[in-house]
PDB file of C-alpha atoms and ligand atoms in Angstrom:
ATOM      1  CA  MET A   1    -105.528 -24.801  82.219  1.00 62.00           C
ATOM      2  CA  SER A   2    -103.834 -28.307  82.779  1.00 78.00           C
ATOM      3  CA  ASP A   3    -105.609 -30.926  81.882  1.00 88.00           C
ATOM      4  CA  HIS A   4    -103.550 -33.202  83.370  1.00 95.00           C
ATOM      5  CA  GLN A   5    -104.902 -36.194  84.895  1.00 98.00           C
ATOM      6  CA  THR A   6    -105.060 -36.839  88.883  1.00 97.00           C
ATOM      7  CA  ILE A   7    -105.980 -39.890  91.636  1.00 97.00           C
ATOM      8  CA  PRO A   8    -106.523 -39.412  95.278  1.00 97.00           C
ATOM      9  CA  LEU A   9    -103.361 -38.772  97.609  1.00 97.00           C
ATOM     10  CA  ALA A  10    -102.950 -41.900  99.957  1.00 95.00           C
ATOM     11  CA  PHE A  11    -102.314 -39.968 102.819  1.00 95.00           C
ATOM     12  CA  GLU A  12    -102.819 -40.718 106.570  1.00 94.00           C
ATOM     13  CA  ALA A  13    -103.294 -37.955 108.819  1.00 95.00           C
ATOM     14  CA  ILE A  14    -100.542 -38.137 111.680  1.00 97.00           C
ATOM     15  CA  ALA A  15    -101.176 -35.810 115.322  1.00 98.00           C
ATOM     16  CA  PRO A  16     -98.299 -34.487 116.886  1.00 98.00           C
ATOM     17  CA  GLU A  17     -97.760 -36.649 119.491  1.00 98.00           C
ATOM     18  CA  GLU A  18     -97.577 -39.853 117.259  1.00 98.00           C
ATOM     19  CA  SER A  19     -95.256 -37.312 114.503  1.00 97.00           C
ATOM     20  CA  ARG A  20     -92.813 -36.686 117.617  1.00 98.00           C
ATOM     21  CA  LYS A  21     -92.999 -40.671 118.509  1.00 98.00           C
ATOM     22  CA  ARG A  22     -92.435 -41.700 115.102  1.00 97.00           C
ATOM     23  CA  LEU A  23     -89.126 -39.361 114.736  1.00 96.00           C
ATOM     24  CA  ALA A  24     -88.175 -40.089 117.453  1.00 95.00           C
ATOM     25  CA  ALA A  25     -87.100 -43.880 116.566  1.00 96.00           C
ATOM     26  CA  PHE A  26     -86.865 -42.385 112.514  1.00 96.00           C
ATOM     27  CA  ALA A  27     -84.525 -39.441 113.691  1.00 95.00           C
ATOM     28  CA  THR A  28     -82.795 -41.278 116.373  1.00 95.00           C
ATOM     29  CA  ARG A  29     -81.754 -44.354 114.199  1.00 96.00           C
ATOM     30  CA  LEU A  30     -80.887 -42.352 111.150  1.00 97.00           C
ATOM     31  CA  ARG A  31     -78.459 -40.438 113.246  1.00 96.00           C
ATOM     32  CA  LYS A  32     -77.048 -43.444 114.277  1.00 97.00           C
ATOM     33  CA  ARG A  33     -75.554 -43.746 110.674  1.00 98.00           C
ATOM     34  CA  ARG A  34     -72.139 -44.256 109.984  1.00 98.00           C
ATOM     35  CA  THR A  35     -70.313 -44.737 106.577  1.00 98.00           C
ATOM     36  CA  VAL A  36     -68.483 -47.417 107.049  1.00 98.00           C
ATOM     37  CA  ARG A  37     -64.826 -49.254 105.325  1.00 98.00           C
ATOM     38  CA  ASP A  38     -64.505 -52.453 106.528  1.00 98.00           C
ATOM     39  CA  PHE A  39     -66.886 -54.262 105.343  1.00 98.00           C
ATOM     40  CA  SER A  40     -67.262 -57.813 105.861  1.00 98.00           C
ATOM     41  CA  ALA A  41     -68.107 -60.659 103.535  1.00 98.00           C
ATOM     42  CA  GLU A  42     -71.070 -62.190 104.158  1.00 98.00           C
ATOM     43  CA  PRO A  43     -73.183 -62.816 101.139  1.00 98.00           C
ATOM     44  CA  VAL A  44     -76.837 -59.615 101.166  1.00 98.00           C
ATOM     45  CA  PRO A  45     -80.068 -61.711  99.681  1.00 98.00           C
ATOM     46  CA  GLN A  46     -81.025 -59.992  96.534  1.00 99.00           C
ATOM     47  CA  ASP A  47     -84.006 -59.007  97.553  1.00 98.00           C
ATOM     48  CA  ILE A  48     -82.840 -56.870 100.079  1.00 98.00           C
ATOM     49  CA  ILE A  49     -81.303 -54.445  98.060  1.00 99.00           C
ATOM     50  CA  GLU A  50     -84.072 -54.909  95.204  1.00 99.00           C
ATOM     51  CA  GLN A  51     -86.364 -53.113  97.448  1.00 99.00           C
ATOM     52  CA  ALA A  52     -83.855 -50.641  98.752  1.00 99.00           C
ATOM     53  CA  ILE A  53     -83.599 -49.985  95.129  1.00 99.00           C
ATOM     54  CA  LEU A  54     -87.214 -49.222  94.684  1.00 99.00           C
ATOM     55  CA  ALA A  55     -87.533 -47.294  97.672  1.00 98.00           C
ATOM     56  CA  ALA A  56     -85.149 -44.768  96.233  1.00 99.00           C
ATOM     57  CA  GLY A  57     -86.727 -44.609  92.729  1.00 98.00           C
ATOM     58  CA  SER A  58     -89.559 -43.718  94.294  1.00 98.00           C
ATOM     59  CA  ALA A  59     -87.861 -39.902  95.197  1.00 98.00           C
ATOM     60  CA  PRO A  60     -89.064 -36.880  93.238  1.00 98.00           C
ATOM     61  CA  SER A  61     -87.178 -36.114  90.317  1.00 98.00           C
ATOM     62  CA  GLY A  62     -87.647 -33.094  87.987  1.00 98.00           C
ATOM     63  CA  ALA A  63     -90.210 -33.404  85.644  1.00 98.00           C
ATOM     64  CA  ASN A  64     -90.731 -37.265  87.453  1.00 98.00           C
ATOM     65  CA  GLN A  65     -88.496 -38.013  84.564  1.00 98.00           C
ATOM     66  CA  GLN A  66     -86.824 -40.372  86.984  1.00 98.00           C
ATOM     67  CA  PRO A  67     -83.406 -39.446  85.673  1.00 98.00           C
ATOM     68  CA  TRP A  68     -81.372 -41.979  87.432  1.00 98.00           C
ATOM     69  CA  THR A  69     -79.790 -45.376  86.911  1.00 98.00           C
ATOM     70  CA  PHE A  70     -78.878 -48.247  89.231  1.00 99.00           C
ATOM     71  CA  VAL A  71     -76.161 -51.159  89.036  1.00 99.00           C
ATOM     72  CA  ALA A  72     -75.867 -53.558  90.789  1.00 99.00           C
ATOM     73  CA  ILE A  73     -73.287 -55.752  91.460  1.00 99.00           C
ATOM     74  CA  SER A  74     -72.741 -59.090  93.405  1.00 98.00           C
ATOM     75  CA  ASP A  75     -69.949 -60.751  91.065  1.00 98.00           C
ATOM     76  CA  ALA A  76     -66.940 -61.360  92.264  1.00 98.00           C
ATOM     77  CA  SER A  77     -65.531 -60.861  88.650  1.00 98.00           C
ATOM     78  CA  VAL A  78     -66.694 -57.393  87.837  1.00 98.00           C
ATOM     79  CA  LYS A  79     -66.507 -56.090  91.670  1.00 98.00           C
ATOM     80  CA  SER A  80     -61.891 -57.419  90.780  1.00 98.00           C
ATOM     81  CA  ARG A  81     -62.235 -55.255  88.062  1.00 98.00           C
ATOM     82  CA  ILE A  82     -64.087 -51.937  89.561  1.00 98.00           C
ATOM     83  CA  ARG A  83     -61.567 -51.702  92.150  1.00 98.00           C
ATOM     84  CA  ALA A  84     -58.531 -52.449  90.622  1.00 98.00           C
ATOM     85  CA  ALA A  85     -59.987 -48.979  88.056  1.00 98.00           C
ATOM     86  CA  ALA A  86     -60.774 -47.397  90.963  1.00 98.00           C
ATOM     87  CA  GLU A  87     -57.186 -48.279  93.152  1.00 98.00           C
ATOM     88  CA  GLU A  88     -55.573 -46.649  89.942  1.00 97.00           C
ATOM     89  CA  GLU A  89     -57.644 -43.343  89.898  1.00 97.00           C
ATOM     90  CA  GLU A  90     -57.113 -43.301  93.736  1.00 97.00           C
ATOM     91  CA  LYS A  91     -53.340 -43.810  93.495  1.00 97.00           C
ATOM     92  CA  ALA A  92     -52.865 -40.879  91.229  1.00 97.00           C
ATOM     93  CA  PHE A  93     -55.267 -38.923  93.398  1.00 96.00           C
ATOM     94  CA  TYR A  94     -53.333 -39.584  96.651  1.00 96.00           C
ATOM     95  CA  ALA A  95     -49.713 -38.471  95.064  1.00 96.00           C
ATOM     96  CA  GLY A  96     -50.844 -35.772  94.185  1.00 94.00           C
ATOM     97  CA  ARG A  97     -54.413 -34.981  92.172  1.00 95.00           C
ATOM     98  CA  ALA A  98     -55.921 -34.099  94.987  1.00 95.00           C
ATOM     99  CA  GLY A  99     -54.133 -31.185  96.210  1.00 96.00           C
ATOM    100  CA  GLU A 100     -52.452 -30.150  99.439  1.00 97.00           C
ATOM    101  CA  GLU A 101     -55.712 -28.662 101.050  1.00 98.00           C
ATOM    102  CA  TRP A 102     -58.027 -31.879  99.942  1.00 97.00           C
ATOM    103  CA  LEU A 103     -56.023 -34.591 101.466  1.00 97.00           C
ATOM    104  CA  GLU A 104     -55.347 -32.263 104.814  1.00 97.00           C
ATOM    105  CA  ALA A 105     -59.505 -32.645 104.574  1.00 97.00           C
ATOM    106  CA  LEU A 106     -59.629 -35.890 103.825  1.00 97.00           C
ATOM    107  CA  ALA A 107     -56.709 -36.625 107.175  1.00 96.00           C
ATOM    108  CA  PRO A 108     -59.380 -36.682 109.542  1.00 96.00           C
ATOM    109  CA  LEU A 109     -60.912 -40.178 107.799  1.00 96.00           C
ATOM    110  CA  GLY A 110     -57.412 -42.072 107.339  1.00 95.00           C
ATOM    111  CA  THR A 111     -58.581 -43.278 103.809  1.00 96.00           C
ATOM    112  CA  ASP A 112     -55.458 -44.099 101.457  1.00 96.00           C
ATOM    113  CA  TRP A 113     -55.663 -45.303  97.763  1.00 97.00           C
ATOM    114  CA  GLU A 114     -56.112 -49.380  98.992  1.00 98.00           C
ATOM    115  CA  LYS A 115     -60.016 -49.765  98.385  1.00 98.00           C
ATOM    116  CA  PRO A 116     -60.343 -53.647  99.273  1.00 98.00           C
ATOM    117  CA  PHE A 117     -63.727 -53.120 100.273  1.00 98.00           C
ATOM    118  CA  LEU A 118     -64.562 -53.217  96.589  1.00 98.00           C
ATOM    119  CA  GLU A 119     -64.448 -56.699  96.384  1.00 98.00           C
ATOM    120  CA  THR A 120     -65.099 -57.575 100.377  1.00 98.00           C
ATOM    121  CA  ALA A 121     -68.371 -55.927 100.338  1.00 98.00           C
ATOM    122  CA  PRO A 122     -70.920 -58.150  98.765  1.00 99.00           C
ATOM    123  CA  TRP A 123     -72.303 -55.643  96.923  1.00 99.00           C
ATOM    124  CA  LEU A 124     -71.834 -52.475  94.449  1.00 99.00           C
ATOM    125  CA  ILE A 125     -74.077 -49.930  93.151  1.00 99.00           C
ATOM    126  CA  ALA A 126     -72.453 -47.980  90.773  1.00 98.00           C
ATOM    127  CA  ILE A 127     -75.578 -44.535  90.327  1.00 98.00           C
ATOM    128  CA  PHE A 128     -75.233 -43.829  86.695  1.00 98.00           C
ATOM    129  CA  MET A 129     -77.366 -40.424  86.673  1.00 98.00           C
ATOM    130  CA  GLN A 130     -78.940 -40.184  82.838  1.00 98.00           C
ATOM    131  CA  ARG A 131     -77.967 -36.274  81.213  1.00 98.00           C
ATOM    132  CA  TRP A 132     -80.913 -37.014  78.834  1.00 98.00           C
ATOM    133  CA  GLY A 133     -83.486 -39.244  77.730  1.00 96.00           C
ATOM    134  CA  GLN A 134     -84.327 -41.494  74.891  1.00 91.00           C
ATOM    135  CA  GLY A 135     -87.647 -39.927  73.335  1.00 89.00           C
ATOM    136  CA  PRO A 136     -90.042 -43.295  71.508  1.00 91.00           C
ATOM    137  CA  ASP A 137     -88.703 -42.097  68.464  1.00 93.00           C
ATOM    138  CA  GLY A 138     -85.104 -42.015  69.456  1.00 89.00           C
ATOM    139  CA  LYS A 139     -85.009 -38.242  69.920  1.00 94.00           C
ATOM    140  CA  ARG A 140     -83.280 -36.767  72.802  1.00 95.00           C
ATOM    141  CA  VAL A 141     -85.009 -35.888  75.099  1.00 97.00           C
ATOM    142  CA  LYS A 142     -84.225 -32.915  77.544  1.00 97.00           C
ATOM    143  CA  HIS A 143     -83.781 -33.453  81.674  1.00 98.00           C
ATOM    144  CA  TYR A 144     -84.121 -31.089  84.249  1.00 98.00           C
ATOM    145  CA  TYR A 145     -82.304 -30.664  87.442  1.00 98.00           C
ATOM    146  CA  ALA A 146     -80.709 -34.559  87.043  1.00 98.00           C
ATOM    147  CA  LEU A 147     -77.898 -34.467  89.021  1.00 98.00           C
ATOM    148  CA  GLU A 148     -80.182 -33.560  92.078  1.00 98.00           C
ATOM    149  CA  SER A 149     -82.812 -36.278  91.161  1.00 98.00           C
ATOM    150  CA  VAL A 150     -80.446 -37.949  91.672  1.00 98.00           C
ATOM    151  CA  GLY A 151     -78.849 -37.193  95.059  1.00 98.00           C
ATOM    152  CA  ILE A 152     -82.234 -37.186  96.108  1.00 99.00           C
ATOM    153  CA  ALA A 153     -82.578 -40.746  95.433  1.00 99.00           C
ATOM    154  CA  VAL A 154     -79.427 -41.829  96.203  1.00 99.00           C
ATOM    155  CA  GLY A 155     -79.983 -40.152 100.110  1.00 98.00           C
ATOM    156  CA  PHE A 156     -83.792 -42.590  99.943  1.00 98.00           C
ATOM    157  CA  LEU A 157     -80.862 -45.432  99.266  1.00 99.00           C
ATOM    158  CA  ILE A 158     -78.552 -45.149 101.946  1.00 98.00           C
ATOM    159  CA  ALA A 159     -81.578 -44.399 104.451  1.00 98.00           C
ATOM    160  CA  ALA A 160     -83.225 -47.512 103.119  1.00 98.00           C
ATOM    161  CA  LEU A 161     -80.308 -49.991 103.000  1.00 98.00           C
ATOM    162  CA  HIS A 162     -79.806 -48.437 106.927  1.00 98.00           C
ATOM    163  CA  GLU A 163     -82.908 -49.309 107.769  1.00 97.00           C
ATOM    164  CA  ALA A 164     -82.320 -52.707 106.351  1.00 98.00           C
ATOM    165  CA  GLY A 165     -79.326 -52.802 109.391  1.00 98.00           C
ATOM    166  CA  LEU A 166     -77.239 -52.940 106.091  1.00 98.00           C
ATOM    167  CA  ALA A 167     -73.755 -50.705 106.023  1.00 98.00           C
ATOM    168  CA  THR A 168     -73.256 -47.978 103.264  1.00 98.00           C
ATOM    169  CA  LEU A 169     -69.852 -46.188 101.912  1.00 98.00           C
ATOM    170  CA  THR A 170     -70.806 -43.645  99.620  1.00 98.00           C
ATOM    171  CA  HIS A 171     -67.357 -44.140  97.084  1.00 97.00           C
ATOM    172  CA  THR A 172     -66.388 -41.334  94.324  1.00 94.00           C
ATOM    173  CA  PRO A 173     -63.316 -42.766  92.744  1.00 93.00           C
ATOM    174  CA  SER A 174     -62.590 -39.562  90.474  1.00 90.00           C
ATOM    175  CA  PRO A 175     -62.988 -39.710  87.171  1.00 94.00           C
ATOM    176  CA  MET A 176     -65.480 -42.657  87.590  1.00 96.00           C
ATOM    177  CA  GLY A 177     -65.705 -42.659  83.328  1.00 96.00           C
ATOM    178  CA  PHE A 178     -64.347 -46.240  83.880  1.00 98.00           C
ATOM    179  CA  LEU A 179     -67.870 -47.808  85.163  1.00 98.00           C
ATOM    180  CA  ASN A 180     -69.525 -47.398  81.917  1.00 98.00           C
ATOM    181  CA  GLU A 181     -67.481 -49.391  80.571  1.00 98.00           C
ATOM    182  CA  ILE A 182     -67.763 -52.006  83.349  1.00 98.00           C
ATOM    183  CA  CYS A 183     -71.422 -51.736  83.777  1.00 98.00           C
ATOM    184  CA  GLY A 184     -72.063 -51.504  79.445  1.00 98.00           C
ATOM    185  CA  ARG A 185     -73.890 -48.576  80.507  1.00 98.00           C
ATOM    186  CA  PRO A 186     -74.541 -45.802  77.239  1.00 96.00           C
ATOM    187  CA  ASP A 187     -72.805 -42.539  77.051  1.00 96.00           C
ATOM    188  CA  ASN A 188     -76.033 -40.478  78.142  1.00 97.00           C
ATOM    189  CA  GLU A 189     -75.221 -41.925  81.619  1.00 98.00           C
ATOM    190  CA  LYS A 190     -72.563 -40.307  84.074  1.00 98.00           C
ATOM    191  CA  ALA A 191     -71.882 -42.451  87.027  1.00 98.00           C
ATOM    192  CA  ILE A 192     -72.417 -40.454  90.394  1.00 98.00           C
ATOM    193  CA  VAL A 193     -71.461 -42.978  93.517  1.00 98.00           C
ATOM    194  CA  LEU A 194     -70.076 -46.055  93.619  1.00 98.00           C
ATOM    195  CA  LEU A 195     -72.040 -47.650  96.651  1.00 98.00           C
ATOM    196  CA  VAL A 196     -70.710 -49.486  98.545  1.00 98.00           C
ATOM    197  CA  VAL A 197     -73.363 -52.100 100.736  1.00 99.00           C
ATOM    198  CA  GLY A 198     -72.912 -55.118 103.586  1.00 98.00           C
ATOM    199  CA  LYS A 199     -72.706 -55.637 106.672  1.00 98.00           C
ATOM    200  CA  PRO A 200     -69.401 -53.900 109.012  1.00 98.00           C
ATOM    201  CA  ALA A 201     -66.422 -56.470 109.691  1.00 98.00           C
ATOM    202  CA  GLU A 202     -66.206 -57.971 113.332  1.00 98.00           C
ATOM    203  CA  GLY A 203     -64.813 -54.883 115.238  1.00 98.00           C
ATOM    204  CA  CYS A 204     -64.720 -52.159 112.787  1.00 98.00           C
ATOM    205  CA  ARG A 205     -64.029 -48.901 113.870  1.00 98.00           C
ATOM    206  CA  VAL A 206     -65.195 -45.755 112.085  1.00 98.00           C
ATOM    207  CA  PRO A 207     -63.573 -41.705 112.199  1.00 97.00           C
ATOM    208  CA  ALA A 208     -63.877 -39.888 115.938  1.00 97.00           C
ATOM    209  CA  ILE A 209     -66.106 -37.203 113.994  1.00 96.00           C
ATOM    210  CA  ALA A 210     -68.898 -35.970 114.792  1.00 95.00           C
ATOM    211  CA  LYS A 211     -72.077 -33.978 113.241  1.00 96.00           C
ATOM    212  CA  LYS A 212     -73.271 -30.523 113.880  1.00 97.00           C
ATOM    213  CA  PRO A 213     -75.961 -29.899 116.315  1.00 97.00           C
ATOM    214  CA  LEU A 214     -79.399 -28.360 115.006  1.00 97.00           C
ATOM    215  CA  ASP A 215     -77.960 -24.470 115.448  1.00 98.00           C
ATOM    216  CA  GLU A 216     -75.424 -25.087 113.347  1.00 98.00           C
ATOM    217  CA  ILE A 217     -77.059 -26.084 110.730  1.00 98.00           C
ATOM    218  CA  ALA A 218     -81.038 -24.596 110.705  1.00 98.00           C
ATOM    219  CA  ARG A 219     -82.190 -20.782 111.288  1.00 98.00           C
ATOM    220  CA  PHE A 220     -86.258 -20.457 111.683  1.00 98.00           C
ATOM    221  CA  ILE A 221     -87.844 -17.804 110.945  1.00 98.00           C
TER     222      ILE A 221
HETATM  223  N1  IYR B   1     -62.044 -40.458  96.069  1.00 92.58           N
HETATM  224  C1  IYR B   1     -61.084 -40.692  97.484  1.00 92.58           C
HETATM  225  C2  IYR B   1     -61.170 -39.725  98.332  1.00 92.58           C
HETATM  226  C3  IYR B   1     -61.885 -38.779  99.079  1.00 92.58           C
HETATM  227  C4  IYR B   1     -62.844 -38.533  98.986  1.00 92.58           C
HETATM  228  C5  IYR B   1     -63.493 -37.231  99.577  1.00 92.58           C
HETATM  229  I1  IYR B   1     -64.726 -35.905  99.383  1.00 92.58           I
HETATM  230  C6  IYR B   1     -64.081 -38.137 101.018  1.00 92.58           C
HETATM  231  O1  IYR B   1     -65.240 -37.405 101.505  1.00 92.58           O
HETATM  232  C7  IYR B   1     -63.470 -39.333 101.028  1.00 92.58           C
HETATM  233  C8  IYR B   1     -62.327 -39.976 100.118  1.00 92.58           C
HETATM  234  C9  IYR B   1     -61.187 -41.855  98.556  1.00 92.58           C
HETATM  235  O2  IYR B   1     -62.356 -42.281  98.258  1.00 92.58           O
HETATM  236  O3  IYR B   1     -60.190 -42.681  99.626  1.00 92.58           O
END
């Protein structure tokens, strides 16, 4: 039998009526979130980013290995380097690497190779997946479900930032190898997403696209 140690669960019992009330507030706010590509340069204090990363770091992960590193960047010269490297990849992507079908799928979003928001927005958060860890003896430690775990943590991060009144863009220039070099991350880490964070620009507009209704995304058995 397992001889693992335990602590009492900190659990708050909630009656259905209260659950509905809380969900009405939370789900309604979350459904108002939109991906933003037009950012204000207004600064966001670092402690807000720190709290959001702590929320993300509370996500469940395979074997609780927490296989993630969040690199938060506000330095203007580093943001410029990231923009230059990302736009180089995006130019190749939009000039043909993507292929016709992918570009057609992206058409409703109105995106192109230019990424000024990488310099305008006050924060970029590069999220790295640790493909393997390092034991105390320097030996490789296998990580389980690392990509799924990072995906869940990024979801927590986006929700936390939205709750804090900040807009986000999940940006994925491909490939993102340049982020290891710019952020000084080791070879066992792979950039999964570059999150752009800040306030939306005044008069910001977003694509007229909608989320699917419940009966298209859920089945109850
Ligand atoms: N990385 C490119 C293309 C892009 C791809 C997908 I899938 C999107 O949902 C949005 C954009 C870009 O950022 O423009």
